[in-house]
JSON list of C-alpha atoms in Angstrom, two decimals:
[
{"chain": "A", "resi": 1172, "resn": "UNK", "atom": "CA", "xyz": [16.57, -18.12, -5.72]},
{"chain": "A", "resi": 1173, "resn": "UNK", "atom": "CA", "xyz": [15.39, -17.10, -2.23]},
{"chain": "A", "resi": 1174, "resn": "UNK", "atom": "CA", "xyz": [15.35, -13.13, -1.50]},
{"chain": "A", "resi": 1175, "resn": "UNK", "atom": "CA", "xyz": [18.73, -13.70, 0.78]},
{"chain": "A", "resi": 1176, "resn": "UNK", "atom": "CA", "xyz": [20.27, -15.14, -2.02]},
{"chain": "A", "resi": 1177, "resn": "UNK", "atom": "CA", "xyz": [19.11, -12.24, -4.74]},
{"chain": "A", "resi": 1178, "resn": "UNK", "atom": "CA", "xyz": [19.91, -10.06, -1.76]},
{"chain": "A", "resi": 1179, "resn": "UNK", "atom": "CA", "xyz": [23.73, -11.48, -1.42]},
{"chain": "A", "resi": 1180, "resn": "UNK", "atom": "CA", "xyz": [24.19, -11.22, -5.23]},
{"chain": "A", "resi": 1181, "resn": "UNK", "atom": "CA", "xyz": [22.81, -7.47, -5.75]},
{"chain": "A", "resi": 1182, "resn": "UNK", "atom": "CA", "xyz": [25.40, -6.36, -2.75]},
{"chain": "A", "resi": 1183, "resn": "UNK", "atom": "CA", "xyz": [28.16, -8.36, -4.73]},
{"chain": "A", "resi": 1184, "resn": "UNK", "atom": "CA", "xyz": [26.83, -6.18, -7.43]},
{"chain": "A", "resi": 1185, "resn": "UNK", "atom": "CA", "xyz": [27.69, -2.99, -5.94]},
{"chain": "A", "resi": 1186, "resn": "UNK", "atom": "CA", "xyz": [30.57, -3.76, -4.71]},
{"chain": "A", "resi": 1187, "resn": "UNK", "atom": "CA", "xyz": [31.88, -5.00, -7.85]},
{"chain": "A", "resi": 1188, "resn": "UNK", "atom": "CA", "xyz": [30.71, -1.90, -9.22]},
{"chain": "A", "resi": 1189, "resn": "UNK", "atom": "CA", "xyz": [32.51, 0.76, -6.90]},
{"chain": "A", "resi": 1190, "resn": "UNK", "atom": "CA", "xyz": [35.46, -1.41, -7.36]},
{"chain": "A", "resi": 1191, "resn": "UNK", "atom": "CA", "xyz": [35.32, -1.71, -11.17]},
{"chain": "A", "resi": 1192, "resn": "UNK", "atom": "CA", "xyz": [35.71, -5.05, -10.62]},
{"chain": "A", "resi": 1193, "resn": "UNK", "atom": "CA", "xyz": [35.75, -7.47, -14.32]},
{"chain": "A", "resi": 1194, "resn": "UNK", "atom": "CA", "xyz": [33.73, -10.35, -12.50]},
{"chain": "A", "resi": 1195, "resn": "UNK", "atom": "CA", "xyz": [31.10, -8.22, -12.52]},
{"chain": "A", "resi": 1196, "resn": "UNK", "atom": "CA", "xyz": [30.09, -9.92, -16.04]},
{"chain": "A", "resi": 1197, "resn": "UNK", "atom": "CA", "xyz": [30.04, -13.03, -14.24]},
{"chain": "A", "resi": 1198, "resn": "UNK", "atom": "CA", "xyz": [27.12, -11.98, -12.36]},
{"chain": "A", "resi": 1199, "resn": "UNK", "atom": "CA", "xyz": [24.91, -11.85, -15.52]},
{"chain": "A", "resi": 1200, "resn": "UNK", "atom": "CA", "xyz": [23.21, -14.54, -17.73]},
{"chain": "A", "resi": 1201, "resn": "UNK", "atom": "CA", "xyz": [24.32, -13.85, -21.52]},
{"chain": "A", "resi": 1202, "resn": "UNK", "atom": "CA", "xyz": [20.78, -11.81, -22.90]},
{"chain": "A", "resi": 1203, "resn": "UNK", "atom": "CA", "xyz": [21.48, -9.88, -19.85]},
{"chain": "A", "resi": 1204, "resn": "UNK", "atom": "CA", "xyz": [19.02, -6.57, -20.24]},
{"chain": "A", "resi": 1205, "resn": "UNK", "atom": "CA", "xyz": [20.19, -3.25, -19.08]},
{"chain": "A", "resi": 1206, "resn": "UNK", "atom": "CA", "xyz": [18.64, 0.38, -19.13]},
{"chain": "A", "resi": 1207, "resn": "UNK", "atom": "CA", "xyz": [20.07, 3.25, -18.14]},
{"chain": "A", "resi": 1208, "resn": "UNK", "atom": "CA", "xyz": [19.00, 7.27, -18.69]},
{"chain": "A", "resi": 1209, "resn": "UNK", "atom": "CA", "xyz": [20.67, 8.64, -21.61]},
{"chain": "A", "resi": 1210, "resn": "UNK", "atom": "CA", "xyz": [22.12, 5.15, -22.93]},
{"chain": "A", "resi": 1211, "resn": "UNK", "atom": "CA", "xyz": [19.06, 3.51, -23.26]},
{"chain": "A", "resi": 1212, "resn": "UNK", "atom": "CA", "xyz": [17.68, -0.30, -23.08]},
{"chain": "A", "resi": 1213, "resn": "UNK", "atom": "CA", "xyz": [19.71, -3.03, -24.15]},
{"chain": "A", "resi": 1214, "resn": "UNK", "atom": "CA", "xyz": [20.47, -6.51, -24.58]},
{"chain": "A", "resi": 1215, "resn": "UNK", "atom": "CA", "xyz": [23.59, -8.89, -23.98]},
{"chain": "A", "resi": 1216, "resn": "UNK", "atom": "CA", "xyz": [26.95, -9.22, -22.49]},
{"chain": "A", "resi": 1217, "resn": "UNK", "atom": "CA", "xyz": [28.24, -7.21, -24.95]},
{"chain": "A", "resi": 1218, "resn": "UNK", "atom": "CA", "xyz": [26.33, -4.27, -24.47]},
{"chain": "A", "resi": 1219, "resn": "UNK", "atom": "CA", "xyz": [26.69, -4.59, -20.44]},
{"chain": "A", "resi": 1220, "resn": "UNK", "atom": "CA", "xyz": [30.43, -3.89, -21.54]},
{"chain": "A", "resi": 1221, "resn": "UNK", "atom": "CA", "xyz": [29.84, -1.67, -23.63]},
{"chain": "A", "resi": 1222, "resn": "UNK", "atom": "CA", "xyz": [27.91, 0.36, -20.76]},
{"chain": "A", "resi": 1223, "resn": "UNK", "atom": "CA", "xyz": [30.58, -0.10, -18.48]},
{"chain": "A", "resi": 1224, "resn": "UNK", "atom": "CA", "xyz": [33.91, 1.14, -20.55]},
{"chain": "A", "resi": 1225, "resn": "UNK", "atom": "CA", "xyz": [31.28, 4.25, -21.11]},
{"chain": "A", "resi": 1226, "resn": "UNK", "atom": "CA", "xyz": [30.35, 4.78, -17.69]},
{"chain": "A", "resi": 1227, "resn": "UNK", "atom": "CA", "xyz": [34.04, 4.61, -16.17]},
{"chain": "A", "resi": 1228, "resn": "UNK", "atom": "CA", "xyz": [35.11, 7.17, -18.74]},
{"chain": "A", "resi": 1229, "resn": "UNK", "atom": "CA", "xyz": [32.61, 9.48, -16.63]},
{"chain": "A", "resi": 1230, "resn": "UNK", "atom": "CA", "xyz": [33.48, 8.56, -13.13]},
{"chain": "A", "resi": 1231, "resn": "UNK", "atom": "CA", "xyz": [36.96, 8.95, -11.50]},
{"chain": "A", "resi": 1232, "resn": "UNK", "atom": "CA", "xyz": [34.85, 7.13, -8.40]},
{"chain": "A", "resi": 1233, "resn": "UNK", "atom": "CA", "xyz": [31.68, 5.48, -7.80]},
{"chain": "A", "resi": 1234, "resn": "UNK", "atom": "CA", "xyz": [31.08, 4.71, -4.54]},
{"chain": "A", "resi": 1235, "resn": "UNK", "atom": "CA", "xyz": [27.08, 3.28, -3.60]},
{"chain": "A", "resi": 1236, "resn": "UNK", "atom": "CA", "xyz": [26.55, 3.67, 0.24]},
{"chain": "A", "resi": 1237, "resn": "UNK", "atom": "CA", "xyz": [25.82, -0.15, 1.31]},
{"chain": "A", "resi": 1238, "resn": "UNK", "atom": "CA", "xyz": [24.34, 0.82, 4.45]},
{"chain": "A", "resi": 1239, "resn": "UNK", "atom": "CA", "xyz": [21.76, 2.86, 2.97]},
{"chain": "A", "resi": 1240, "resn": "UNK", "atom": "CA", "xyz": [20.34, 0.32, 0.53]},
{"chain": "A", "resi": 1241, "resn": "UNK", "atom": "CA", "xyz": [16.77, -0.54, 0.96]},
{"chain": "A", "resi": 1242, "resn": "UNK", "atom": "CA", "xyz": [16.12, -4.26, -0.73]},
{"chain": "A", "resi": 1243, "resn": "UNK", "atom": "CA", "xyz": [11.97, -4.68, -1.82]},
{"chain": "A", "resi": 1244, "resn": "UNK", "atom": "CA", "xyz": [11.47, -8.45, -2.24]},
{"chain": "A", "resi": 1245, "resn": "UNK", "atom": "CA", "xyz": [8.77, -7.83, -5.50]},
{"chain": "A", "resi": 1246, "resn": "UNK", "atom": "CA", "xyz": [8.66, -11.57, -6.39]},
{"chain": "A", "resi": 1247, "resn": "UNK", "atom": "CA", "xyz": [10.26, -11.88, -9.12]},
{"chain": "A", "resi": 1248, "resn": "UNK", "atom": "CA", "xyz": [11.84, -8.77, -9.15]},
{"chain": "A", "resi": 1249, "resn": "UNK", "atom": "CA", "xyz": [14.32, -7.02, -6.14]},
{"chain": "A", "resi": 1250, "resn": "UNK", "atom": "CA", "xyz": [13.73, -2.86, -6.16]},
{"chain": "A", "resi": 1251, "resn": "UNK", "atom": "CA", "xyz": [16.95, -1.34, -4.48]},
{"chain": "A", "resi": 1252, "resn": "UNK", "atom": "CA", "xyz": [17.13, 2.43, -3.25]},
{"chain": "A", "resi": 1253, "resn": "UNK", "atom": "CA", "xyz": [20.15, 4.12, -2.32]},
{"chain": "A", "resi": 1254, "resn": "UNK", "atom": "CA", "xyz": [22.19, 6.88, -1.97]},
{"chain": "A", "resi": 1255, "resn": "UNK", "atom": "CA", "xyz": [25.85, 7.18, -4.21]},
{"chain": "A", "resi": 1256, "resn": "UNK", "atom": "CA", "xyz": [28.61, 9.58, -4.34]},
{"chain": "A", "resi": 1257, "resn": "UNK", "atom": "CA", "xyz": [31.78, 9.71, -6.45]},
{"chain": "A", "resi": 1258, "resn": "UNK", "atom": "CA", "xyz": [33.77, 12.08, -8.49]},
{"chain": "A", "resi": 1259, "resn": "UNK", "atom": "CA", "xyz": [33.25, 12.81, -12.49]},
{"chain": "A", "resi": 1260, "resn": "UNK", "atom": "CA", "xyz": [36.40, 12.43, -14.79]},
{"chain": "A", "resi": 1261, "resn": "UNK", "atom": "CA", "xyz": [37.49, 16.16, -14.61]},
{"chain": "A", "resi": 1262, "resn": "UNK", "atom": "CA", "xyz": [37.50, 16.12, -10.63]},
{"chain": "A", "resi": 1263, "resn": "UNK", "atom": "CA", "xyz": [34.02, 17.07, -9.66]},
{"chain": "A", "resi": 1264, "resn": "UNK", "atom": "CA", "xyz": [32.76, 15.44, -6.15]},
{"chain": "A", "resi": 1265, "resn": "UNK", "atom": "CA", "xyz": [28.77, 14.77, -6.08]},
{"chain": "A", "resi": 1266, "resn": "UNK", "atom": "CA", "xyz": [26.05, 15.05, -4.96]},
{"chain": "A", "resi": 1267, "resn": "UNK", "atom": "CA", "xyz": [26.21, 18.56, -3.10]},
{"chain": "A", "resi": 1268, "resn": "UNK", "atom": "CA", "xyz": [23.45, 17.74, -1.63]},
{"chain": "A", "resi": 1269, "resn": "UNK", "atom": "CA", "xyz": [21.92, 20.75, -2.01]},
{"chain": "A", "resi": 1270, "resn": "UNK", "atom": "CA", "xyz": [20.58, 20.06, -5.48]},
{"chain": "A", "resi": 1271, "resn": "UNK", "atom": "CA", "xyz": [21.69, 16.67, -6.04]},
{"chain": "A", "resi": 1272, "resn": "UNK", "atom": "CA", "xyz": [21.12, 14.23, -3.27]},
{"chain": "A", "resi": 1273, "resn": "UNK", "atom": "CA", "xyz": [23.37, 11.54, -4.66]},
{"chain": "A", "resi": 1274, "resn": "UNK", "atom": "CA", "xyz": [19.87, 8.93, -4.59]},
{"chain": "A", "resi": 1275, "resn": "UNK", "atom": "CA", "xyz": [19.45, 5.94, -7.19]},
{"chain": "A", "resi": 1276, "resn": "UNK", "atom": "CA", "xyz": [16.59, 3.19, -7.46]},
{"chain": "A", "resi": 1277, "resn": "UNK", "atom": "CA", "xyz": [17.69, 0.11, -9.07]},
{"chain": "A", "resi": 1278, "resn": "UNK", "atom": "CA", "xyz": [15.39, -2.92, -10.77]},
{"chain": "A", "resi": 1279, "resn": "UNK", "atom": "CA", "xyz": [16.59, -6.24, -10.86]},
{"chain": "A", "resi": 1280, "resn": "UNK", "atom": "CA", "xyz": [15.44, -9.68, -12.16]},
{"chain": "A", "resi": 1281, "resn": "UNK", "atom": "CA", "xyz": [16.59, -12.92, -11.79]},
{"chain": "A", "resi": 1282, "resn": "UNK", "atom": "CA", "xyz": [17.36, -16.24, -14.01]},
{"chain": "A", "resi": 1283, "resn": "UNK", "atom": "CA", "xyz": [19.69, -19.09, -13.55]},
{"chain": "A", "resi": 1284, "resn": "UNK", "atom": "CA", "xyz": [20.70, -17.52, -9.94]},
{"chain": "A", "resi": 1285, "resn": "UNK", "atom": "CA", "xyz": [22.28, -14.78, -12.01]},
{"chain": "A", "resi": 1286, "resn": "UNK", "atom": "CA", "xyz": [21.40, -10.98, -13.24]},
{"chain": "A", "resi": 1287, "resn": "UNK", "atom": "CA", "xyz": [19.32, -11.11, -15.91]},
{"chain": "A", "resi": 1288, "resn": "UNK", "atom": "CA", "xyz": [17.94, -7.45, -16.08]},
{"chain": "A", "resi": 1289, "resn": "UNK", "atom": "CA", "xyz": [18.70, -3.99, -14.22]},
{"chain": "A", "resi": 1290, "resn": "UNK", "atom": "CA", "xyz": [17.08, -0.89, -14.99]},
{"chain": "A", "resi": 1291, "resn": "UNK", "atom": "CA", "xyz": [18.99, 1.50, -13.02]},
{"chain": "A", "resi": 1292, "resn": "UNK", "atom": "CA", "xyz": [17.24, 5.06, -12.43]},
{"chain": "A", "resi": 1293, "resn": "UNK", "atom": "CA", "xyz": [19.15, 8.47, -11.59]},
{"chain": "A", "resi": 1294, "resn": "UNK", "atom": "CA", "xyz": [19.58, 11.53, -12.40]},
{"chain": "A", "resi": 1295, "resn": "UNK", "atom": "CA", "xyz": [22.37, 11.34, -14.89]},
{"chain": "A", "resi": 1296, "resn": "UNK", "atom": "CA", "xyz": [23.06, 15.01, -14.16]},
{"chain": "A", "resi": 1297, "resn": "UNK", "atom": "CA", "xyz": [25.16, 14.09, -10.95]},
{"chain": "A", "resi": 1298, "resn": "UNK", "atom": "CA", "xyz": [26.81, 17.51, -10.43]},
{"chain": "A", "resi": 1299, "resn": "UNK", "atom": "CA", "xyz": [23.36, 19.35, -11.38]},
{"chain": "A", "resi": 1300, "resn": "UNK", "atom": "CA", "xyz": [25.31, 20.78, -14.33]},
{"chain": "A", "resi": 1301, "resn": "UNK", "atom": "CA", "xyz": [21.83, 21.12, -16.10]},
{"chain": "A", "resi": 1302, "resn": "UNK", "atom": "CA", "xyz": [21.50, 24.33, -15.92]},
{"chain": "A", "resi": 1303, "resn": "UNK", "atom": "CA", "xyz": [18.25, 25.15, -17.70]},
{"chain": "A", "resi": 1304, "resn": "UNK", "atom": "CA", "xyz": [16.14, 21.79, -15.22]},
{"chain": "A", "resi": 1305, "resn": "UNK", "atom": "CA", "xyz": [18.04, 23.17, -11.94]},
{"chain": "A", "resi": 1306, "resn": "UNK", "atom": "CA", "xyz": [16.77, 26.96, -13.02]},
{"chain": "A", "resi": 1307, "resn": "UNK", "atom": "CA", "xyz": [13.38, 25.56, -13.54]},
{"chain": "A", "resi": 1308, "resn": "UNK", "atom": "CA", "xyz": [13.29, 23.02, -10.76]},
{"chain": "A", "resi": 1309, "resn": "UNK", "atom": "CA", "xyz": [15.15, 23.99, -7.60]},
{"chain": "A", "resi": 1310, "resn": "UNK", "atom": "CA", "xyz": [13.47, 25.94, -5.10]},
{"chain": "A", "resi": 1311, "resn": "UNK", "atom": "CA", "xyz": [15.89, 27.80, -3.49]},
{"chain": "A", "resi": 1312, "resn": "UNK", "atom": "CA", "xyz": [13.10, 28.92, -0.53]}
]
C-alpha cells in the first residue's frame, strides 16, 4: 500500500469509529493487534470486539475532528494526531479544554491492505475526573 491508500483507510477508520459503524472489523486482518491505556495490548478480531462493546459502554459520542488529523508517512507505519470530543455515558461533554484538550496520537501498521495494528494513545481520563494527577499536574497560573 501507498501512503494515499493507508491514508484513505485510517480516515475510513475514524469515521467508522464516530459512527459505531460494524464494518469497522472489516478493516482489520484477523491477528489484528490493539493497545489501548487501561485495557492493555492485544491480539485478534475477537479482542478488537471485545474493545469496542467496552469502549461504547463509556461514550454516549465519539466524535475525532477529521480536519485536524495530522498523517506521518513512517514507512511502514502511519502516526496520526488529532484532536476528539464526545460525551461519557452519564452525560459529560469533553475535553473542557482547560485541562483536557480532547488530543489523541494514533499508531498504525499495515498488512494485506488492511489494519493490522493500532496503538492508540490518550488520556483515558477524558473529563479530567482524576483528581489526585489534575491536583498534581495542572498549573492553574
Amino acid at each position: 500500500m501507498n501512503f494515499e491508500q493507508k491514508k484513505s483507510l485510517i480516515e475510513k477508520y475514524f469515521s467508522y469509529v464516530d459512527e459505531k459503524n460494524i464494518e469497522i472489523f472489516n478493516l482489520y486482518t484477523e491477528d489484528v493487534e490493539i493497545f489501548f491505556p487501561k485495557f492493555g495490548q492485544h491480539r485478534g478480531i475477537k479482542k478488537m470486539k471485545e474493545f469496542s462493546e467496552r469502549m461504547s459502554k463509556v461514550f454516549n459520542k465519539l466524535e475525532h475532528d477529521m480536519n485536524s488529523l495530522l498523517f506521518i508517512d513512517a514507512g511502514d507505519k502511519v502516526i496520526v494526531e488529532g484532536n476528539e470530543s464526545g460525551e461519557m455515558y452519564d452525560g459529560q461533554c469533553f475535553p473542557d479544554y482547560k485541562i483536557s484538550q480532547g488530543k489523541f496520537c494514533n499508531i498504525f501498521e499495515f498488512k494485506d491492505n488492511l489494519i493490522s495494528s493500532v496503538k492508540i494513545y490518550v488520556d483515558p481520563d477524558f473529563v479530567s475526573a482524576d483528581q489526585f494527577l489534575v491536583t498534581a499536574l495542572y498549573n492553574q497560573e
